[in-house]
């Protein structure tokens, strides 16, 4: 159990770290010029990388023993690809595929 002083110190450290993570980008990059090239590169490359990692994570445990083990996943992946090619919106693609997958698992492939 923490004493009152230890709890206050822990809260102060967490508050300080949270504040620094919020203010540090403004201190480093807000100089009226364009952001560094590495930041622009990461801004372009991270969204597709995150989506690829989500797809790999979702398909890692796929089982081909029964249609209920593979059909919802592959249909949802197809929907994600189709939505992304249609609207080029990452959030729409992710949420649309997730909602479709949940409907398929909960209502269609029970």
mmCIF file of N, CA and C in Angstrom:
data_model
loop_
_atom_site.group_PDB
_atom_site.id
_atom_site.type_symbol
_atom_site.label_atom_id
_atom_site.label_comp_id
_atom_site.label_asym_id
_atom_site.label_seq_id
_atom_site.Cartn_x
_atom_site.Cartn_y
_atom_site.Cartn_z
ATOM 1 N N UNK A 1 0.842 -1.175 0.000
ATOM 2 C CA UNK A 1 0.000 0.000 0.000
ATOM 3 C C UNK A 1 0.886 1.236 0.000
ATOM 4 N N UNK A 2 0.528 2.213 -0.778
ATOM 5 C CA UNK A 2 1.297 3.451 -0.863
ATOM 6 C C UNK A 2 0.885 4.407 0.248
ATOM 7 N N UNK A 3 1.864 5.138 0.724
ATOM 8 C CA UNK A 3 1.542 6.208 1.664
ATOM 9 C C UNK A 3 0.987 7.391 0.870
ATOM 10 N N UNK A 4 0.464 8.361 1.573
ATOM 11 C CA UNK A 4 -0.094 9.535 0.899
ATOM 12 C C UNK A 4 0.982 10.285 0.121
ATOM 13 N N UNK A 5 2.178 10.375 0.661
ATOM 14 C CA UNK A 5 3.284 11.050 -0.031
ATOM 15 C C UNK A 5 3.712 10.310 -1.281
ATOM 16 N N UNK A 6 3.778 8.968 -1.198
ATOM 17 C CA UNK A 6 4.156 8.168 -2.366
ATOM 18 C C UNK A 6 3.094 8.270 -3.455
ATOM 19 N N UNK A 7 1.830 8.239 -3.055
ATOM 20 C CA UNK A 7 0.753 8.364 -4.039
ATOM 21 C C UNK A 7 0.791 9.735 -4.711
ATOM 22 N N UNK A 8 1.024 10.779 -3.927
ATOM 23 C CA UNK A 8 1.114 12.131 -4.497
ATOM 24 C C UNK A 8 2.301 12.239 -5.442
ATOM 25 N N UNK A 9 3.431 11.632 -5.073
ATOM 26 C CA UNK A 9 4.614 11.658 -5.940
ATOM 27 C C UNK A 9 4.340 10.900 -7.239
ATOM 28 N N UNK A 10 3.688 9.747 -7.155
ATOM 29 C CA UNK A 10 3.372 8.967 -8.359
ATOM 30 C C UNK A 10 2.430 9.747 -9.272
ATOM 31 N N UNK A 11 1.436 10.377 -8.687
ATOM 32 C CA UNK A 11 0.498 11.175 -9.484
ATOM 33 C C UNK A 11 1.214 12.356 -10.124
ATOM 34 N N UNK A 12 2.118 12.996 -9.389
ATOM 35 C CA UNK A 12 2.861 14.136 -9.942
ATOM 36 C C UNK A 12 3.746 13.698 -11.100
ATOM 37 N N UNK A 13 4.400 12.553 -10.977
ATOM 38 C CA UNK A 13 5.256 12.055 -12.062
ATOM 39 C C UNK A 13 4.398 11.728 -13.285
ATOM 40 N N UNK A 14 3.271 11.046 -13.089
ATOM 41 C CA UNK A 14 2.396 10.716 -14.211
ATOM 42 C C UNK A 14 1.843 11.969 -14.881
ATOM 43 N N UNK A 15 1.477 12.960 -14.085
ATOM 44 C CA UNK A 15 0.978 14.211 -14.652
ATOM 45 C C UNK A 15 2.067 14.922 -15.446
ATOM 46 N N UNK A 16 3.283 14.932 -14.917
ATOM 47 C CA UNK A 16 4.399 15.564 -15.621
ATOM 48 C C UNK A 16 4.710 14.884 -16.942
ATOM 49 N N UNK A 17 4.731 13.559 -16.933
ATOM 50 C CA UNK A 17 5.007 12.809 -18.167
ATOM 51 C C UNK A 17 3.886 13.035 -19.183
ATOM 52 N N UNK A 18 2.642 13.008 -18.735
ATOM 53 C CA UNK A 18 1.517 13.263 -19.635
ATOM 54 C C UNK A 18 1.607 14.663 -20.236
ATOM 55 N N UNK A 19 1.919 15.644 -19.411
ATOM 56 C CA UNK A 19 2.052 17.014 -19.901
ATOM 57 C C UNK A 19 3.187 17.117 -20.928
ATOM 58 N N UNK A 20 4.322 16.493 -20.642
ATOM 59 C CA UNK A 20 5.455 16.555 -21.572
ATOM 60 C C UNK A 20 5.126 15.897 -22.911
ATOM 61 N N UNK A 21 4.415 14.769 -22.885
ATOM 62 C CA UNK A 21 4.074 14.128 -24.161
ATOM 63 C C UNK A 21 3.114 14.978 -24.981
ATOM 64 N N UNK A 22 2.330 15.819 -24.309
ATOM 65 C CA UNK A 22 1.407 16.690 -25.036
ATOM 66 C C UNK A 22 2.089 17.949 -25.567
ATOM 67 N N UNK A 23 3.036 18.512 -24.821
ATOM 68 C CA UNK A 23 3.626 19.797 -25.183
ATOM 69 C C UNK A 23 4.918 19.653 -25.998
ATOM 70 N N UNK A 24 5.587 18.514 -25.892
ATOM 71 C CA UNK A 24 6.882 18.337 -26.566
ATOM 72 C C UNK A 24 6.810 18.513 -28.084
ATOM 73 N N UNK A 25 5.810 17.957 -28.785
ATOM 74 C CA UNK A 25 5.759 18.187 -30.241
ATOM 75 C C UNK A 25 5.658 19.661 -30.603
ATOM 76 N N UNK A 26 4.923 20.438 -29.817
ATOM 77 C CA UNK A 26 4.803 21.860 -30.118
ATOM 78 C C UNK A 26 6.121 22.588 -29.872
ATOM 79 N N UNK A 27 6.850 22.156 -28.879
ATOM 80 C CA UNK A 27 8.139 22.778 -28.607
ATOM 81 C C UNK A 27 9.172 22.414 -29.668
ATOM 82 N N UNK A 28 9.109 21.203 -30.186
ATOM 83 C CA UNK A 28 10.102 20.748 -31.154
ATOM 84 C C UNK A 28 9.800 21.200 -32.583
ATOM 85 N N UNK A 29 8.527 21.225 -32.973
ATOM 86 C CA UNK A 29 8.198 21.416 -34.386
ATOM 87 C C UNK A 29 7.459 22.695 -34.703
ATOM 88 N N UNK A 30 7.089 23.496 -33.742
ATOM 89 C CA UNK A 30 6.303 24.694 -34.019
ATOM 90 C C UNK A 30 7.218 25.912 -34.153
ATOM 91 N N UNK A 31 7.935 25.960 -35.254
ATOM 92 C CA UNK A 31 8.844 27.074 -35.496
ATOM 93 C C UNK A 31 8.462 27.842 -36.756
ATOM 94 N N UNK A 32 7.285 27.630 -37.256
ATOM 95 C CA UNK A 32 6.829 28.335 -38.435
ATOM 96 C C UNK A 32 7.351 27.763 -39.736
ATOM 97 N N UNK A 33 8.055 26.677 -39.693
ATOM 98 C CA UNK A 33 8.575 26.053 -40.903
ATOM 99 C C UNK A 33 7.907 24.696 -41.075
ATOM 100 N N UNK A 34 8.180 24.060 -42.186
ATOM 101 C CA UNK A 34 7.569 22.755 -42.423
ATOM 102 C C UNK A 34 8.185 21.714 -41.483
ATOM 103 N N UNK A 35 7.425 20.674 -41.155
ATOM 104 C CA UNK A 35 7.953 19.640 -40.261
ATOM 105 C C UNK A 35 9.146 18.926 -40.894
ATOM 106 N N UNK A 36 9.965 18.275 -40.070
ATOM 107 C CA UNK A 36 11.095 17.514 -40.628
ATOM 108 C C UNK A 36 10.621 16.417 -41.580
ATOM 109 N N UNK A 37 11.492 16.032 -42.483
ATOM 110 C CA UNK A 37 11.129 15.034 -43.490
ATOM 111 C C UNK A 37 10.757 13.700 -42.866
ATOM 112 N N UNK A 38 11.390 13.343 -41.767
ATOM 113 C CA UNK A 38 11.079 12.063 -41.123
ATOM 114 C C UNK A 38 9.648 12.066 -40.585
ATOM 115 N N UNK A 39 9.177 13.196 -40.087
ATOM 116 C CA UNK A 39 7.807 13.293 -39.583
ATOM 117 C C UNK A 39 6.821 13.176 -40.750
ATOM 118 N N UNK A 40 7.108 13.816 -41.858
ATOM 119 C CA UNK A 40 6.245 13.706 -43.034
ATOM 120 C C UNK A 40 6.228 12.280 -43.575
ATOM 121 N N UNK A 41 7.398 11.634 -43.576
ATOM 122 C CA UNK A 41 7.500 10.248 -44.029
ATOM 123 C C UNK A 41 6.672 9.330 -43.131
ATOM 124 N N UNK A 42 6.810 9.483 -41.821
ATOM 125 C CA UNK A 42 6.040 8.662 -40.894
ATOM 126 C C UNK A 42 4.542 8.916 -41.047
ATOM 127 N N UNK A 43 4.155 10.143 -41.293
ATOM 128 C CA UNK A 43 2.752 10.463 -41.504
ATOM 129 C C UNK A 43 2.175 9.786 -42.731
ATOM 130 N N UNK A 44 3.000 9.554 -43.737
ATOM 131 C CA UNK A 44 2.559 8.862 -44.951
ATOM 132 C C UNK A 44 2.567 7.351 -44.787
ATOM 133 N N UNK A 45 3.568 6.830 -44.073
ATOM 134 C CA UNK A 45 3.786 5.389 -44.040
ATOM 135 C C UNK A 45 3.091 4.662 -42.885
ATOM 136 N N UNK A 46 2.851 5.329 -41.775
ATOM 137 C CA UNK A 46 2.294 4.633 -40.621
ATOM 138 C C UNK A 46 0.857 4.148 -40.818
ATOM 139 N N UNK A 47 -0.050 4.915 -41.412
ATOM 140 C CA UNK A 47 -1.418 4.376 -41.569
ATOM 141 C C UNK A 47 -1.476 3.063 -42.353
ATOM 142 N N UNK A 48 -0.820 2.932 -43.521
ATOM 143 C CA UNK A 48 -0.865 1.628 -44.196
ATOM 144 C C UNK A 48 -0.176 0.524 -43.393
ATOM 145 N N UNK A 49 0.889 0.875 -42.676
ATOM 146 C CA UNK A 49 1.578 -0.130 -41.870
ATOM 147 C C UNK A 49 0.691 -0.618 -40.734
ATOM 148 N N UNK A 50 -0.039 0.282 -40.109
ATOM 149 C CA UNK A 50 -0.938 -0.110 -39.018
ATOM 150 C C UNK A 50 -2.054 -0.995 -39.558
ATOM 151 N N UNK A 51 -2.610 -0.656 -40.701
ATOM 152 C CA UNK A 51 -3.672 -1.478 -41.288
ATOM 153 C C UNK A 51 -3.131 -2.860 -41.648
ATOM 154 N N UNK A 52 -1.927 -2.939 -42.203
ATOM 155 C CA UNK A 52 -1.332 -4.237 -42.527
ATOM 156 C C UNK A 52 -1.127 -5.069 -41.262
ATOM 157 N N UNK A 53 -0.667 -4.437 -40.194
ATOM 158 C CA UNK A 53 -0.484 -5.164 -38.939
ATOM 159 C C UNK A 53 -1.821 -5.647 -38.385
ATOM 160 N N UNK A 54 -2.880 -4.841 -38.491
ATOM 161 C CA UNK A 54 -4.199 -5.266 -38.038
ATOM 162 C C UNK A 54 -4.702 -6.468 -38.833
ATOM 163 N N UNK A 55 -4.475 -6.463 -40.130
ATOM 164 C CA UNK A 55 -4.915 -7.582 -40.963
ATOM 165 C C UNK A 55 -4.165 -8.843 -40.579
ATOM 166 N N UNK A 56 -2.855 -8.747 -40.412
ATOM 167 C CA UNK A 56 -2.063 -9.916 -40.012
ATOM 168 C C UNK A 56 -2.507 -10.421 -38.646
ATOM 169 N N UNK A 57 -2.736 -9.499 -37.715
ATOM 170 C CA UNK A 57 -3.185 -9.886 -36.379
ATOM 171 C C UNK A 57 -4.536 -10.585 -36.431
ATOM 172 N N UNK A 58 -5.444 -10.080 -37.247
ATOM 173 C CA UNK A 58 -6.780 -10.664 -37.322
ATOM 174 C C UNK A 58 -6.779 -12.029 -38.010
ATOM 175 N N UNK A 59 -5.875 -12.243 -38.942
ATOM 176 C CA UNK A 59 -5.872 -13.489 -39.705
ATOM 177 C C UNK A 59 -4.902 -14.538 -39.160
ATOM 178 N N UNK A 60 -4.214 -14.246 -38.068
ATOM 179 C CA UNK A 60 -3.204 -15.175 -37.573
ATOM 180 C C UNK A 60 -3.789 -16.485 -37.063
ATOM 181 N N UNK A 61 -5.006 -16.475 -36.552
ATOM 182 C CA UNK A 61 -5.577 -17.685 -35.982
ATOM 183 C C UNK A 61 -6.669 -18.296 -36.838
ATOM 184 N N UNK A 62 -6.612 -18.062 -38.133
ATOM 185 C CA UNK A 62 -7.666 -18.537 -39.027
ATOM 186 C C UNK A 62 -7.616 -20.065 -39.114
ATOM 187 N N UNK A 63 -8.790 -20.673 -39.129
ATOM 188 C CA UNK A 63 -8.906 -22.124 -39.195
ATOM 189 C C UNK A 63 -9.756 -22.485 -40.407
ATOM 190 N N UNK A 64 -9.228 -23.386 -41.220
ATOM 191 C CA UNK A 64 -9.942 -23.780 -42.432
ATOM 192 C C UNK A 64 -10.728 -25.075 -42.249
ATOM 193 N N UNK A 65 -10.939 -25.510 -41.004
ATOM 194 C CA UNK A 65 -11.655 -26.756 -40.753
ATOM 195 C C UNK A 65 -13.154 -26.623 -41.006
ATOM 196 N N UNK A 66 -13.700 -25.430 -40.845
ATOM 197 C CA UNK A 66 -15.125 -25.193 -41.101
ATOM 198 C C UNK A 66 -15.294 -23.792 -41.662
ATOM 199 N N UNK A 67 -16.334 -23.559 -42.454
ATOM 200 C CA UNK A 67 -16.535 -22.215 -43.019
ATOM 201 C C UNK A 67 -16.648 -21.123 -41.962
ATOM 202 N N UNK A 68 -17.181 -21.446 -40.807
ATOM 203 C CA UNK A 68 -17.298 -20.436 -39.747
ATOM 204 C C UNK A 68 -15.934 -20.016 -39.222
ATOM 205 N N UNK A 69 -14.904 -20.791 -39.515
ATOM 206 C CA UNK A 69 -13.561 -20.457 -39.051
ATOM 207 C C UNK A 69 -12.805 -19.532 -39.996
ATOM 208 N N UNK A 70 -13.235 -19.456 -41.241
ATOM 209 C CA UNK A 70 -12.485 -18.616 -42.184
ATOM 210 C C UNK A 70 -13.354 -17.629 -42.962
ATOM 211 N N UNK A 71 -14.608 -17.941 -43.183
ATOM 212 C CA UNK A 71 -15.448 -17.080 -44.019
ATOM 213 C C UNK A 71 -15.649 -15.679 -43.444
ATOM 214 N N UNK A 72 -15.967 -15.509 -42.143
ATOM 215 C CA UNK A 72 -16.161 -14.139 -41.642
ATOM 216 C C UNK A 72 -14.908 -13.276 -41.775
ATOM 217 N N UNK A 73 -13.751 -13.870 -41.497
ATOM 218 C CA UNK A 73 -12.518 -13.102 -41.594
ATOM 219 C C UNK A 73 -12.229 -12.662 -43.024
ATOM 220 N N UNK A 74 -12.347 -13.585 -43.952
ATOM 221 C CA UNK A 74 -12.020 -13.247 -45.344
ATOM 222 C C UNK A 74 -13.055 -12.303 -45.957
ATOM 223 N N UNK A 75 -14.319 -12.453 -45.591
ATOM 224 C CA UNK A 75 -15.339 -11.520 -46.081
ATOM 225 C C UNK A 75 -15.071 -10.115 -45.532
ATOM 226 N N UNK A 76 -14.725 -10.037 -44.243
ATOM 227 C CA UNK A 76 -14.437 -8.733 -43.633
ATOM 228 C C UNK A 76 -13.192 -8.096 -44.251
ATOM 229 N N UNK A 77 -12.163 -8.899 -44.522
ATOM 230 C CA UNK A 77 -10.963 -8.359 -45.168
ATOM 231 C C UNK A 77 -11.311 -7.835 -46.556
ATOM 232 N N UNK A 78 -12.124 -8.574 -47.291
ATOM 233 C CA UNK A 78 -12.566 -8.095 -48.601
ATOM 234 C C UNK A 78 -13.343 -6.788 -48.501
ATOM 235 N N UNK A 79 -14.167 -6.679 -47.468
ATOM 236 C CA UNK A 79 -14.915 -5.437 -47.269
ATOM 237 C C UNK A 79 -13.988 -4.282 -46.937
ATOM 238 N N UNK A 80 -12.976 -4.539 -46.112
ATOM 239 C CA UNK A 80 -12.007 -3.488 -45.767
ATOM 240 C C UNK A 80 -11.285 -3.013 -47.018
ATOM 241 N N UNK A 81 -10.839 -3.944 -47.833
ATOM 242 C CA UNK A 81 -10.134 -3.577 -49.070
ATOM 243 C C UNK A 81 -11.068 -2.802 -49.991
ATOM 244 N N UNK A 82 -12.294 -3.297 -50.159
ATOM 245 C CA UNK A 82 -13.248 -2.607 -51.029
ATOM 246 C C UNK A 82 -13.587 -1.207 -50.544
ATOM 247 N N UNK A 83 -13.828 -1.067 -49.228
ATOM 248 C CA UNK A 83 -14.133 0.256 -48.684
ATOM 249 C C UNK A 83 -12.956 1.208 -48.853
ATOM 250 N N UNK A 84 -11.757 0.677 -48.643
ATOM 251 C CA UNK A 84 -10.596 1.563 -48.752
ATOM 252 C C UNK A 84 -10.347 1.992 -50.203
ATOM 253 N N UNK A 85 -10.510 1.075 -51.133
ATOM 254 C CA UNK A 85 -10.332 1.442 -52.539
ATOM 255 C C UNK A 85 -11.424 2.407 -52.998
ATOM 256 N N UNK A 86 -12.608 2.290 -52.415
ATOM 257 C CA UNK A 86 -13.730 3.139 -52.799
ATOM 258 C C UNK A 86 -13.613 4.541 -52.218
ATOM 259 N N UNK A 87 -13.360 4.656 -50.906
ATOM 260 C CA UNK A 87 -13.393 5.960 -50.243
ATOM 261 C C UNK A 87 -12.029 6.477 -49.784
ATOM 262 N N UNK A 88 -11.019 5.646 -49.741
ATOM 263 C CA UNK A 88 -9.677 6.043 -49.270
ATOM 264 C C UNK A 88 -9.736 6.661 -47.875
ATOM 265 N N UNK A 89 -10.527 6.061 -47.004
ATOM 266 C CA UNK A 89 -10.697 6.560 -45.646
ATOM 267 C C UNK A 89 -10.354 5.425 -44.679
ATOM 268 N N UNK A 90 -9.269 5.587 -43.926
ATOM 269 C CA UNK A 90 -8.813 4.526 -43.036
ATOM 270 C C UNK A 90 -9.841 4.177 -41.967
ATOM 271 N N UNK A 91 -10.429 5.199 -41.349
ATOM 272 C CA UNK A 91 -11.396 4.930 -40.282
ATOM 273 C C UNK A 91 -12.627 4.210 -40.812
ATOM 274 N N UNK A 92 -13.127 4.640 -41.959
ATOM 275 C CA UNK A 92 -14.279 3.967 -42.556
ATOM 276 C C UNK A 92 -13.937 2.510 -42.858
ATOM 277 N N UNK A 93 -12.776 2.269 -43.397
ATOM 278 C CA UNK A 93 -12.369 0.907 -43.732
ATOM 279 C C UNK A 93 -12.286 0.035 -42.484
ATOM 280 N N UNK A 94 -11.641 0.535 -41.444
ATOM 281 C CA UNK A 94 -11.459 -0.251 -40.226
ATOM 282 C C UNK A 94 -12.792 -0.493 -39.536
ATOM 283 N N UNK A 95 -13.572 0.574 -39.337
ATOM 284 C CA UNK A 95 -14.846 0.418 -38.638
ATOM 285 C C UNK A 95 -15.846 -0.393 -39.463
ATOM 286 N N UNK A 96 -15.879 -0.170 -40.757
ATOM 287 C CA UNK A 96 -16.789 -0.937 -41.605
ATOM 288 C C UNK A 96 -16.473 -2.420 -41.584
ATOM 289 N N UNK A 97 -15.202 -2.758 -41.718
ATOM 290 C CA UNK A 97 -14.801 -4.162 -41.665
ATOM 291 C C UNK A 97 -15.055 -4.789 -40.308
ATOM 292 N N UNK A 98 -14.816 -4.032 -39.239
ATOM 293 C CA UNK A 98 -15.045 -4.549 -37.891
ATOM 294 C C UNK A 98 -16.530 -4.804 -37.655
ATOM 295 N N UNK A 99 -17.364 -3.854 -38.049
ATOM 296 C CA UNK A 99 -18.809 -4.020 -37.854
ATOM 297 C C UNK A 99 -19.321 -5.204 -38.677
ATOM 298 N N UNK A 100 -18.885 -5.304 -39.927
ATOM 299 C CA UNK A 100 -19.310 -6.426 -40.759
ATOM 300 C C UNK A 100 -18.855 -7.749 -40.140
ATOM 301 N N UNK A 101 -17.627 -7.810 -39.669
ATOM 302 C CA UNK A 101 -17.119 -9.034 -39.044
ATOM 303 C C UNK A 101 -17.954 -9.417 -37.829
ATOM 304 N N UNK A 102 -18.269 -8.442 -36.980
ATOM 305 C CA UNK A 102 -19.051 -8.735 -35.780
ATOM 306 C C UNK A 102 -20.456 -9.212 -36.142
ATOM 307 N N UNK A 103 -21.071 -8.625 -37.164
ATOM 308 C CA UNK A 103 -22.391 -9.081 -37.605
ATOM 309 C C UNK A 103 -22.301 -10.510 -38.135
ATOM 310 N N UNK A 104 -21.282 -10.788 -38.925
ATOM 311 C CA UNK A 104 -21.125 -12.132 -39.470
ATOM 312 C C UNK A 104 -20.915 -13.166 -38.368
ATOM 313 N N UNK A 105 -20.086 -12.846 -37.392
ATOM 314 C CA UNK A 105 -19.783 -13.800 -36.326
ATOM 315 C C UNK A 105 -20.970 -13.987 -35.387
ATOM 316 N N UNK A 106 -21.670 -12.888 -35.094
ATOM 317 C CA UNK A 106 -22.756 -12.951 -34.109
ATOM 318 C C UNK A 106 -24.086 -13.414 -34.707
ATOM 319 N N UNK A 107 -24.332 -13.150 -35.976
ATOM 320 C CA UNK A 107 -25.660 -13.422 -36.535
ATOM 321 C C UNK A 107 -25.662 -14.437 -37.673
ATOM 322 N N UNK A 108 -24.622 -14.457 -38.495
ATOM 323 C CA UNK A 108 -24.655 -15.306 -39.687
ATOM 324 C C UNK A 108 -23.966 -16.646 -39.440
ATOM 325 N N UNK A 109 -22.736 -16.627 -38.985
ATOM 326 C CA UNK A 109 -21.953 -17.850 -38.763
ATOM 327 C C UNK A 109 -21.945 -18.213 -37.272
ATOM 328 N N UNK A 110 -23.097 -18.545 -36.733
ATOM 329 C CA UNK A 110 -23.188 -18.889 -35.296
ATOM 330 C C UNK A 110 -22.992 -20.357 -35.058
#
